[in-house]
Tab-separated table of N, CA and C in Angstrom:
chain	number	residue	atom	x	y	z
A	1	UNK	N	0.828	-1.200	0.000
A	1	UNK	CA	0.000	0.000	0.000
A	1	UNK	C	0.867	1.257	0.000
A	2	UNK	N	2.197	1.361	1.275
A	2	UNK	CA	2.750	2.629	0.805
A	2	UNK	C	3.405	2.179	-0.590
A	3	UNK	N	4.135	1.556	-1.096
A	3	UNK	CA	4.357	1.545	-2.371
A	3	UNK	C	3.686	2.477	-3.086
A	4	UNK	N	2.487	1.991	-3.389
A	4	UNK	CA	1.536	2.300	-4.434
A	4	UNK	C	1.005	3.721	-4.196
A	5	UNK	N	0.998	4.338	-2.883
A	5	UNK	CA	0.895	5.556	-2.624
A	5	UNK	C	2.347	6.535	-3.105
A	6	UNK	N	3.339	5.836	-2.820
A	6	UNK	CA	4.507	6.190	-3.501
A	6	UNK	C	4.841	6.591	-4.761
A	7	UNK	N	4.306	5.669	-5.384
A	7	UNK	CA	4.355	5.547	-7.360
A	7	UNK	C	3.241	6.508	-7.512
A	8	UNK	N	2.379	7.017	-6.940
A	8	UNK	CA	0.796	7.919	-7.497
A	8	UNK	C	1.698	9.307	-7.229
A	9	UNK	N	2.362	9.518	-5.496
A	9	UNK	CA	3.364	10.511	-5.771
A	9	UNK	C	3.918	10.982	-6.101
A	10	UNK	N	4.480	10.181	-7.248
A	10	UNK	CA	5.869	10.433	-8.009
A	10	UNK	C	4.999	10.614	-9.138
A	11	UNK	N	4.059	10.149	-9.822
A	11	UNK	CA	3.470	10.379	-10.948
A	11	UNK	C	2.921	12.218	-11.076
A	12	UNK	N	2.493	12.115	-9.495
A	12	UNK	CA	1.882	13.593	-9.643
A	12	UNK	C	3.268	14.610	-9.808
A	13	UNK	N	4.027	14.523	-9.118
A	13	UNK	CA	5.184	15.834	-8.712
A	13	UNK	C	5.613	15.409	-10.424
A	14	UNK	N	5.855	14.099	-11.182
A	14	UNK	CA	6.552	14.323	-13.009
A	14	UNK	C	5.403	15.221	-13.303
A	15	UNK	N	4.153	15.098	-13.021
A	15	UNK	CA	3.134	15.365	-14.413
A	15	UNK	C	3.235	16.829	-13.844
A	16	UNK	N	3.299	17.174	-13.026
A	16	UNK	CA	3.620	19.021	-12.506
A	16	UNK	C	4.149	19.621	-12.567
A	17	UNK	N	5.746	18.812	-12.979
A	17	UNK	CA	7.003	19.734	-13.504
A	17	UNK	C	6.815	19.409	-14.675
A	18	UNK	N	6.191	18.141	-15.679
A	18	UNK	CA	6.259	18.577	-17.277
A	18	UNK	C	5.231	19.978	-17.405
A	19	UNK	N	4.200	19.746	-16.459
A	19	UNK	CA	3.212	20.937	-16.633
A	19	UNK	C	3.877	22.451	-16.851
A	20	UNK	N	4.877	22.604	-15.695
A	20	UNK	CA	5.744	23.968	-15.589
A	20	UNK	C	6.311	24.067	-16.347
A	21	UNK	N	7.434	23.057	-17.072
A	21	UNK	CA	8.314	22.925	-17.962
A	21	UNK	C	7.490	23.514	-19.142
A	22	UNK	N	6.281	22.792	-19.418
A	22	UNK	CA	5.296	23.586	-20.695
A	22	UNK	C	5.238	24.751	-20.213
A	23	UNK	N	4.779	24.940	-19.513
A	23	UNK	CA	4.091	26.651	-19.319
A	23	UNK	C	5.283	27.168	-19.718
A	24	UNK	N	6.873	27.238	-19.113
A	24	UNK	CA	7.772	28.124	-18.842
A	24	UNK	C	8.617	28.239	-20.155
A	25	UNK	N	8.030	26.688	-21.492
A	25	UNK	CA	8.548	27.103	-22.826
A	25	UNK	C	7.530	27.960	-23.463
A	26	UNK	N	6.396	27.834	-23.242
A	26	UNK	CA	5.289	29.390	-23.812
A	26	UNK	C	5.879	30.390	-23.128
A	27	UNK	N	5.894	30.666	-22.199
A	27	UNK	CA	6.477	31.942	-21.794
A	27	UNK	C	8.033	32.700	-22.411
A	28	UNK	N	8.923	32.009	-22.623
A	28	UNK	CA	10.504	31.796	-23.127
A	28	UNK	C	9.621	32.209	-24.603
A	29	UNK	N	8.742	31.797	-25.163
A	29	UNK	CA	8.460	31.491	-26.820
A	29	UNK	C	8.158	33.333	-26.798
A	30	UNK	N	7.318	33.067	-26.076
A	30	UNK	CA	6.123	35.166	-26.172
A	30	UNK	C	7.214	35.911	-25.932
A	31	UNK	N	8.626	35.929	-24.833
A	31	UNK	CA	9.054	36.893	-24.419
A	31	UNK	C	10.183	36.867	-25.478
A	32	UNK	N	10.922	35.933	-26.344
A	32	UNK	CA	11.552	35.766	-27.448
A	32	UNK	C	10.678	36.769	-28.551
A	33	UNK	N	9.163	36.163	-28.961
A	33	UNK	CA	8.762	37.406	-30.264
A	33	UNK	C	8.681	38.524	-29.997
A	34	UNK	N	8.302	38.727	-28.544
A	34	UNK	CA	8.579	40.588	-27.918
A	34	UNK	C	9.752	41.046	-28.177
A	35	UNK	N	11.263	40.566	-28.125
A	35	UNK	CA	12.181	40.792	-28.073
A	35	UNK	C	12.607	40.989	-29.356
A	36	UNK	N	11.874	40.018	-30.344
A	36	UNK	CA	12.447	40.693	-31.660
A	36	UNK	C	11.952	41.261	-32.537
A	37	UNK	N	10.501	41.481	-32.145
A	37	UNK	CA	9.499	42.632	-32.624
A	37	UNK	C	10.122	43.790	-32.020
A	38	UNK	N	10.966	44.283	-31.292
A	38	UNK	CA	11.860	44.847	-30.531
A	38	UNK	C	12.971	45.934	-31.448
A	39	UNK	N	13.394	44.705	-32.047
A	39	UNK	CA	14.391	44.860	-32.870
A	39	UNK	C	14.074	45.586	-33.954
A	40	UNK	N	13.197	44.695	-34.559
A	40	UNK	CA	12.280	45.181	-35.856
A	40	UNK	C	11.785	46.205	-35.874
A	41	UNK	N	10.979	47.070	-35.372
A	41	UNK	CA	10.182	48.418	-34.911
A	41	UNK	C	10.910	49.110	-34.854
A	42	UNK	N	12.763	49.078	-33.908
A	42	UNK	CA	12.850	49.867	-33.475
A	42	UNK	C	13.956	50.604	-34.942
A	43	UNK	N	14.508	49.089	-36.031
A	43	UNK	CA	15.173	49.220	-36.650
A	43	UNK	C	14.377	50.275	-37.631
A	44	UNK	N	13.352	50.339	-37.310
A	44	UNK	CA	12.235	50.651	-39.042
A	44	UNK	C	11.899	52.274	-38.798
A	45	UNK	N	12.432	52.215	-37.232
A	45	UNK	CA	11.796	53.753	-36.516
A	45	UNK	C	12.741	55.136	-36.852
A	46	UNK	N	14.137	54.427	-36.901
A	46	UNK	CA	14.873	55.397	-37.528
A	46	UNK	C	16.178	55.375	-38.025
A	47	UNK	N	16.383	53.599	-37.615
A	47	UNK	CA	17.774	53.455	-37.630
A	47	UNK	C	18.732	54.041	-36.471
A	48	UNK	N	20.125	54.027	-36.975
A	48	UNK	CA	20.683	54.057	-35.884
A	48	UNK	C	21.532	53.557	-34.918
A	49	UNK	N	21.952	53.624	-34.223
A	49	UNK	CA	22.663	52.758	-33.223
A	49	UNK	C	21.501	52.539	-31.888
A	50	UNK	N	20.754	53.036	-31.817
A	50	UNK	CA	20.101	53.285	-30.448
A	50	UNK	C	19.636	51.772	-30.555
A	51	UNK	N	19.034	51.620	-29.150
A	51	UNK	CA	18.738	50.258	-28.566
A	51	UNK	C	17.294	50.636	-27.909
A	52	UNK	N	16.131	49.612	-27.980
A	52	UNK	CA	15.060	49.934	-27.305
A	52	UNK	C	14.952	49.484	-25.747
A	53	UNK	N	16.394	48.813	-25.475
A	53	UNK	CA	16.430	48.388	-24.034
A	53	UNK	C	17.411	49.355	-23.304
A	54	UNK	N	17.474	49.432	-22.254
A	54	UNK	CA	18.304	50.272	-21.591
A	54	UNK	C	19.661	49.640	-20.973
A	55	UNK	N	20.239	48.636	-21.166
A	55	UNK	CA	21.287	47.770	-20.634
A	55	UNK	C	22.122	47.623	-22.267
């Protein structure tokens, strides 16, 4: 019985970090096209050397 309570444990904590692991590659994906819609806009805005980030 603990066994088997064991193995349901371990099933839940994998299926919760693949869950995060997904979420946290959508997130990485959106903040990547922000970043180079970034680029793009800022290249088209006037050229330049300037940067739309401050670092």
């Amino acid at each position: 019985m603990a066994a088997l309570l064991l193995v349901l444990l371990l099933a839940v904590i994998l299926f919760g970090l693949g869950f995060a692991l997904k979420v946290l590659w959508w997130v990485a994906a959106v903040v990547l096209v922000v970043w180079l819609l970034g680029f793009v806009f800022r290249a088209a805005e006037g050229g330049g050397r300037r940067r739309w980030y401050r670092w």
